[in-house]
Amino acid sequence: MADPAECTIKVMCRFRPLNSSEVVRGDRYIPKFQGEEDVIIAGKPYMYDRVFQSNTTQEQVYNACAQRIVKDVLDGYNGTIFAYGQTSSGKTHTMEGNLHDTDAMGIIPRIVQDIFNYIYSMDENLEFHIKVSYFEIYLDKIRDLLDVSKTNLSVHEDKNRVPYVKGCTERFVCSPDEVMDTIDEGKSNRHVAVTNMNEHSSRSHSIFLINVKQENTQTEQKLSGKLYLVDLAGSEKVSKTGAEGALLDEAKNINKSLSSLGNVISALAEGTSYIPYRDSKMTRILQDSLGGNCRTTIVICCSPSSYNESETKSTLMFGQRAKTIKNTVTVNVELTAEQWKQKYEREKVKNTTLRSTVTWLENELNRWRNGESVPVDEQFDKEKAHAEVQALDNIINEKQASTPNVPPGVRLTDVEKDKCEAEVAKLYKQLDDKDEEINQQSQLAEKLKQQMLDQDELLTSSRRDHENLQAELNRLQAENEASKDEVKEVLQALEELAVNYDQKSQEVEDKTKDVETISEELSQKSSILSSQDSELQKLKEMSNHQKKRVTEMMSSLLKDLAEIGIAMGSNDVKQHEGSGLIDEEFTVARLYISKMKSEVKTMAKRCKQLEGTQSESNKKMDENEKELATCQLRISQHEAKIKSLTEYLQNVEQKKRQLEENVDSLNEELVKLSAQEKVHAMEKESEMQTANEVKEAVDKQIHSHRDAHQKQISSLRDELDNKEKLITELQDLNQKIMLEQERLRVEHEKLKSTDQEKSRKLHELTVMQDRREQARQDLKGLEETVAKELQTLHNLRKLFVQDLATRVKKSAEMDSDDTGGSAAQKQKISFLENNLEQLTKVHKQLVRDNADLRCELPKLEKRLRATAERVKALESALKEAKENAARDRKRYQQEVDRIKEAVRAKNMARRGHSAQIAKPIRPGQQPVASPTHPNINRSGGGFYQNSQTVSIRGGSGGSSSSAGGGGGSSSISSKPDKN
């Protein structure tokens, strides 16, 4: 890094023209301009680096704000340009404008083309690498605009404590067209919305980052610069924008982040110790731009309307506070080895000067402390000492080695200097001789040391192999012990499973016995129900017979009444016997009715008893089913556990076999290695023993190891055989358990079928019981109607008999009455006949109503059943509709995902330069046409995609270079044609 320098933030102010809605509303144009740096609002002046009036063009804004930053970035500085202001104040127009219109394009497209134009006009020994990133801060979440799947990126710090967005897409570019394609792609993914103040209101803060790295191929010097181009979302008043719902949430987050930016600006302007950069992600990213290592330009965009006067004043105050902030900028340079060496030499000279000065001052201070008076010519002179030490730096260093007692700062005579130099030369010659001798000895020592190292390496390798083998052997033994323990645990688990299975089988047998007893009870109850059903049929027959008898009695009564009327008309008195018969018939009817009542009551009691027994049997059946289900579940769990244990045993067996083979091979290798070591040791220790004796000892040792190993293998195989036998026994036991389970399953199926049959019969019995209840209710109603009719008939009979008796007496006493009396009797008889006719009509109407009700009852039952079926059908239709809606929603989501993938693939196909491969750019090429450089024209076919050959000529001639094909990378370079 170069030496730091301070610079203030540049603040530019721009006023847009009045828009159509403000003109229609009749708003006043409030700003008044005085020169190019002042603006007056409501009588108060505001000063900035530059103030742009409403008629300022995009090119003028760019030349004043951003053109210098391009050169700074290419010189190794960091730069930032961002627009600030309320909503609908022209920020996006200033930063972006119309991207593909040469007159209306904003700062970003112009700065992109200027960067490449500057590169093409620079030294040809420079090589540039440019990469861009594009992201937005939406709802305080960082969202990558070049990869929409990255929706919540985080901010980290690099080794220099500079914040950066981790995981953000970085795309290498080599031409302005590629950069513009990247901007178009990112802009299509940015959040915008319509408000009352703006038809294209930005709902997020967008940041376009350009990272430029350059390298001088001759001096190998490297520079880097970053350029942040920020388009902030505008502050909003909800009362003016009319934001609701999601727009309101967006406005809240925008105002919150802009408030955090204002707090950071205020803290920097006031010089407080704590700067709240971490209050929002936007201020965290722009931490280096605000008070750090960056050349920053802020464009504050204002509305000239009187309707927005308060927001305009707030924006202008923000700009004034920002203008007082100072950044410390340095060049981001990576020094070469030669530059580091030069810097080291300079620092060394400074260090030497400071040391001599400190020593001189210490000597002078000691003399003053000792009470001596130091003359003026011996006192320390800073400028003189600095000049002398800087001129004689090398000589002083040599003298310090030869004459350490001479205090620094004391002058020497010429004779002493010559003597010292001769002494130094002599010493240097002696040193050279000693150095040659030392080199020879050191070479010999190195050879010996190398031989020793070879021997040590051989020994250490053999020791290491021995330790590895020993460790492997210990590991295998430990695994063997662990496998033994695991087998023991498996056997214990199998024993527990066997015990549990016996218990469960016993429980299942008990439950089957209970089920059998319940089924027997149920059969008994069903037989009782059948007998009661037969009794009920008999009672029905009896009730029908009684109904017939009652109808016959009623018909006979009517006939008797008719005969009585005829007899009364013919003065025949023979009715006392008839009345006696009627009384007998009524008494018989009453007896039958009382008997029917008692029978109906007994039948109702029987039905209740049957219902109670049925509910109890149902409860018992449910309990038995639950217990059977739990038994089945436990049996299936035990089966799965036994299966897993058998598989585990097989795996353990395979591992054991492999371990045995490994142990055999390792033991053999171990024996061989130990034998080799012993042979080597015996050869070194003494040459007394012969090789044959050593071999015999080795063979004996090998045989002993083999015998021990064979014994161990035989013991292990015996154990394995025992375990295999145990496994076969367990498998047989498992087979028996499975057969028993199959038998229980068959029995359960049988019980289930019998249960279903009994439930069906029970359902039939309940239907029959309902019918009997209905018949009982009908019989009760008929009984009540018959009782009422009989009571009325009985009352009429009493009245009729009394009247008849009185009339007979009167007729007996008065045989010769006049015609007037007979007329009164005839009138009474006609009255009685009319009453009798009315009674018969009422009786017939009651019978007819009863028959109609009986006919209507099955219709109502049928209608109720139809309603219940309709409700069920509607419920099933509703469930099916919900399922269809869920399927449609899922299909719609899949279609949306597919469309997104297709759009992303289309964008990737349209962007042929998406490969993340560095594309070095070298100057000397013909620059692209730029609105800021109108004299430069773009040659046809000057830029291609990275999959094509790039051929660009600079100046009048120019040479070409093509993109290398192997890895898909491309490079653009040119050299001037000297022909």
Coordinates of N, CA, C and O in Angstrom, one line a residue, residues 433-514:
D433 N 39.6 -16.9 3.8 CA 40.3 -18.2 4.0 C 39.6 -19.1 4.9 O 39.4 -20.3 4.6
K434 N 39.2 -18.6 6.0 CA 38.4 -19.4 7.0 C 37.1 -19.9 6.3 O 36.7 -21.0 6.6
D435 N 36.5 -19.0 5.5 CA 35.2 -19.4 4.9 C 35.5 -20.6 4.0 O 34.7 -21.6 3.9
E436 N 36.6 -20.6 3.2 CA 36.9 -21.8 2.3 C 37.1 -23.0 3.1 O 36.6 -24.1 2.8
E437 N 37.9 -22.9 4.2 CA 38.1 -24.1 5.0 C 36.8 -24.6 5.6 O 36.5 -25.8 5.7
I438 N 36.0 -23.6 6.1 CA 34.7 -24.0 6.7 C 33.8 -24.7 5.7 O 33.1 -25.7 6.0
N439 N 33.9 -24.2 4.4 CA 33.1 -24.8 3.4 C 33.5 -26.3 3.1 O 32.6 -27.2 3.0
Q440 N 34.8 -26.5 3.1 CA 35.3 -27.9 2.8 C 34.8 -28.8 4.0 O 34.3 -29.9 3.8
Q441 N 35.1 -28.3 5.2 CA 34.7 -29.1 6.3 C 33.1 -29.4 6.4 O 32.7 -30.4 6.7
S442 N 32.5 -28.3 6.0 CA 31.0 -28.4 6.1 C 30.5 -29.4 5.0 O 29.5 -30.2 5.2
Q443 N 31.2 -29.4 3.8 CA 30.8 -30.4 2.8 C 31.0 -31.8 3.3 O 30.2 -32.7 3.1
L444 N 32.2 -32.0 3.9 CA 32.5 -33.4 4.4 C 31.4 -33.7 5.5 O 30.9 -34.9 5.5
A445 N 31.2 -32.8 6.3 CA 30.2 -33.0 7.4 C 28.8 -33.3 6.8 O 28.1 -34.2 7.3
E446 N 28.5 -32.6 5.7 CA 27.2 -32.9 5.1 C 27.1 -34.3 4.5 O 26.1 -34.9 4.6
K447 N 28.2 -34.7 3.9 CA 28.2 -36.1 3.4 C 28.0 -37.1 4.5 O 27.2 -38.0 4.4
L448 N 28.8 -36.9 5.6 CA 28.6 -37.8 6.7 C 27.2 -37.8 7.3 O 26.6 -38.8 7.7
K449 N 26.8 -36.5 7.4 CA 25.4 -36.3 7.9 C 24.4 -37.0 7.1 O 23.4 -37.6 7.6
Q450 N 24.6 -36.9 5.7 CA 23.6 -37.5 4.8 C 23.6 -39.1 5.0 O 22.6 -39.7 5.0
Q451 N 24.9 -39.6 5.2 CA 24.9 -41.1 5.4 C 24.2 -41.4 6.7 O 23.5 -42.4 6.8
M452 N 24.5 -40.7 7.7 CA 23.8 -40.9 9.0 C 22.3 -40.8 8.9 O 21.5 -41.6 9.4
L453 N 21.9 -39.8 8.1 CA 20.4 -39.6 7.9 C 19.8 -40.8 7.2 O 18.7 -41.2 7.5
D454 N 20.5 -41.3 6.2 CA 20.0 -42.5 5.4 C 19.9 -43.7 6.4 O 18.8 -44.4 6.3
Q455 N 20.9 -43.9 7.2 CA 20.8 -45.0 8.2 C 19.7 -44.8 9.2 O 18.9 -45.7 9.5
D456 N 19.6 -43.5 9.6 CA 18.5 -43.2 10.6 C 17.1 -43.4 9.9 O 16.2 -44.0 10.5
E457 N 17.0 -43.0 8.7 CA 15.7 -43.2 8.0 C 15.4 -44.7 7.8 O 14.2 -45.1 8.0
L458 N 16.4 -45.5 7.5 CA 16.2 -46.9 7.4 C 15.7 -47.5 8.7 O 14.7 -48.3 8.8
L459 N 16.4 -47.1 9.8 CA 16.0 -47.6 11.1 C 14.6 -47.1 11.5 O 13.8 -47.9 12.0
T460 N 14.4 -45.9 11.3 CA 13.1 -45.3 11.7 C 12.0 -46.0 10.8 O 10.9 -46.2 11.3
S461 N 12.3 -46.2 9.5 CA 11.2 -46.8 8.7 C 10.9 -48.2 9.2 O 9.8 -48.6 9.3
S462 N 12.0 -49.0 9.5 CA 11.8 -50.3 10.0 C 11.0 -50.3 11.4 O 10.1 -51.1 11.6
R463 N 11.4 -49.4 12.3 CA 10.7 -49.2 13.5 C 9.3 -48.8 13.3 O 8.4 -49.3 14.0
R464 N 9.1 -47.9 12.4 CA 7.7 -47.4 12.1 C 6.8 -48.6 11.6 O 5.7 -48.7 12.0
D465 N 7.4 -49.4 10.7 CA 6.7 -50.5 10.2 C 6.3 -51.5 11.3 O 5.2 -52.0 11.4
H466 N 7.4 -51.7 12.2 CA 7.1 -52.6 13.3 C 6.0 -52.1 14.2 O 5.1 -52.8 14.6
E467 N 6.1 -50.8 14.5 CA 5.0 -50.2 15.3 C 3.6 -50.2 14.6 O 2.6 -50.5 15.3
N468 N 3.6 -50.0 13.3 CA 2.3 -50.1 12.6 C 1.8 -51.5 12.7 O 0.6 -51.7 12.9
L469 N 2.7 -52.5 12.5 CA 2.2 -53.8 12.5 C 1.7 -54.2 13.9 O 0.7 -54.9 14.1
Q470 N 2.5 -53.7 14.9 CA 2.0 -54.0 16.3 C 0.7 -53.3 16.6 O -0.2 -53.9 17.2
A471 N 0.6 -52.1 16.1 CA -0.7 -51.4 16.4 C -1.9 -52.1 15.6 O -3.0 -52.2 16.2
E472 N -1.6 -52.5 14.4 CA -2.6 -53.2 13.7 C -3.0 -54.5 14.4 O -4.2 -54.9 14.4
L473 N -2.0 -55.2 14.9 CA -2.3 -56.5 15.6 C -3.1 -56.2 16.9 O -4.1 -56.9 17.2
N474 N -2.7 -55.1 17.6 CA -3.5 -54.8 18.8 C -5.0 -54.4 18.4 O -5.9 -54.7 19.1
R475 N -5.0 -53.7 17.3 CA -6.4 -53.2 16.9 C -7.2 -54.5 16.5 O -8.4 -54.5 16.8
L476 N -6.6 -55.4 15.8 CA -7.4 -56.6 15.4 C -7.8 -57.4 16.6 O -8.9 -57.9 16.7
Q477 N -6.9 -57.5 17.6 CA -7.2 -58.2 18.8 C -8.4 -57.5 19.6 O -9.3 -58.1 20.1
A478 N -8.3 -56.2 19.6 CA -9.4 -55.4 20.2 C -10.7 -55.6 19.5 O -11.8 -55.8 20.1
E479 N -10.6 -55.6 18.2 CA -11.9 -55.8 17.4 C -12.4 -57.2 17.6 O -13.6 -57.4 17.7
N480 N -11.5 -58.2 17.8 CA -11.9 -59.6 18.0 C -12.6 -59.6 19.4 O -13.7 -60.2 19.5
E481 N -12.0 -59.0 20.4 CA -12.7 -58.9 21.7 C -14.0 -58.2 21.6 O -15.0 -58.7 22.2
A482 N -14.1 -57.1 20.9 CA -15.3 -56.4 20.7 C -16.4 -57.3 20.0 O -17.6 -57.3 20.4
S483 N -15.9 -58.0 19.0 CA -16.9 -58.9 18.3 C -17.4 -60.0 19.2 O -18.6 -60.4 19.2
K484 N -16.5 -60.5 20.1 CA -17.0 -61.5 21.1 C -18.0 -60.9 22.0 O -19.1 -61.5 22.3
D485 N -17.8 -59.7 22.5 CA -18.8 -59.1 23.4 C -20.1 -58.8 22.6 O -21.2 -59.0 23.2
E486 N -20.0 -58.4 21.4 CA -21.2 -58.2 20.6 C -22.0 -59.5 20.4 O -23.2 -59.5 20.5
V487 N -21.3 -60.6 20.2 CA -21.9 -61.9 20.0 C -22.6 -62.3 21.3 O -23.8 -62.8 21.3
K488 N -22.0 -62.0 22.4 CA -22.6 -62.3 23.7 C -23.9 -61.5 23.9 O -24.9 -62.0 24.3
E489 N -23.8 -60.2 23.6 CA -25.0 -59.3 23.7 C -26.1 -59.8 22.8 O -27.2 -59.8 23.1
V490 N -25.7 -60.3 21.5 CA -26.7 -60.8 20.6 C -27.4 -62.0 21.2 O -28.6 -62.2 21.1
L491 N -26.6 -62.9 21.8 CA -27.2 -64.1 22.4 C -28.1 -63.8 23.5 O -29.2 -64.3 23.6
Q492 N -27.7 -62.8 24.3 CA -28.6 -62.4 25.4 C -29.9 -61.8 24.9 O -31.0 -62.1 25.4
A493 N -29.7 -61.0 23.8 CA -30.9 -60.4 23.2 C -31.9 -61.5 22.7 O -33.1 -61.4 22.8
L494 N -31.3 -62.5 22.0 CA -32.1 -63.6 21.5 C -32.8 -64.4 22.6 O -33.9 -64.7 22.5
E495 N -32.1 -64.6 23.7 CA -32.7 -65.3 24.8 C -33.9 -64.4 25.4 O -35.0 -65.0 25.6
E496 N -33.7 -63.1 25.5 CA -34.8 -62.3 26.0 C -35.9 -62.3 25.0 O -37.1 -62.3 25.4
L497 N -35.6 -62.3 23.7 CA -36.7 -62.4 22.7 C -37.4 -63.7 22.8 O -38.7 -63.7 22.7
A498 N -36.7 -64.8 23.0 CA -37.4 -66.1 23.2 C -38.4 -66.1 24.4 O -39.5 -66.5 24.3
V499 N -37.8 -65.5 25.5 CA -38.7 -65.4 26.7 C -39.9 -64.6 26.4 O -41.1 -64.9 26.8
N500 N -39.7 -63.4 25.8 CA -40.8 -62.5 25.5 C -41.8 -63.2 24.6 O -43.0 -63.0 24.7
Y501 N -41.3 -64.0 23.6 CA -42.2 -64.6 22.7 C -43.0 -65.7 23.4 O -44.2 -65.8 23.1
D502 N -42.4 -66.4 24.3 CA -43.2 -67.4 25.1 C -44.3 -66.7 25.8 O -45.5 -67.1 25.9
Q503 N -43.9 -65.6 26.5 CA -45.0 -64.8 27.2 C -46.1 -64.4 26.3 O -47.3 -64.5 26.6
K504 N -45.7 -63.8 25.2 CA -46.7 -63.3 24.2 C -47.6 -64.4 23.7 O -48.8 -64.3 23.5
S505 N -46.9 -65.6 23.4 CA -47.7 -66.7 22.9 C -48.8 -67.2 23.9 O -49.9 -67.5 23.6
Q506 N -48.3 -67.2 25.2 CA -49.2 -67.5 26.3 C -50.4 -66.5 26.3 O -51.6 -66.9 26.5
E507 N -50.0 -65.3 26.2 CA -51.1 -64.2 26.3 C -52.1 -64.4 25.1 O -53.3 -64.3 25.2
V508 N -51.5 -64.7 23.9 CA -52.4 -65.0 22.7 C -53.3 -66.1 23.0 O -54.5 -66.1 22.6
E509 N -52.8 -67.2 23.5 CA -53.7 -68.4 23.8 C -54.8 -68.0 24.8 O -55.9 -68.4 24.6
D510 N -54.4 -67.2 25.8 CA -55.5 -66.8 26.8 C -56.5 -65.9 26.1 O -57.7 -66.1 26.3
K511 N -56.0 -65.0 25.2 CA -57.0 -64.2 24.5 C -57.9 -65.0 23.5 O -59.1 -64.7 23.4
T512 N -57.3 -66.0 22.9 CA -58.1 -66.9 22.0 C -59.2 -67.6 22.8 O -60.3 -67.7 22.4
K513 N -58.8 -68.0 24.0 CA -59.8 -68.7 24.9 C -60.9 -67.7 25.3 O -62.1 -68.1 25.2
D514 N -60.5 -66.5 25.6 CA -61.5 -65.5 25.9 C -62.4 -65.2 24.8 O -63.7 -65.1 24.9

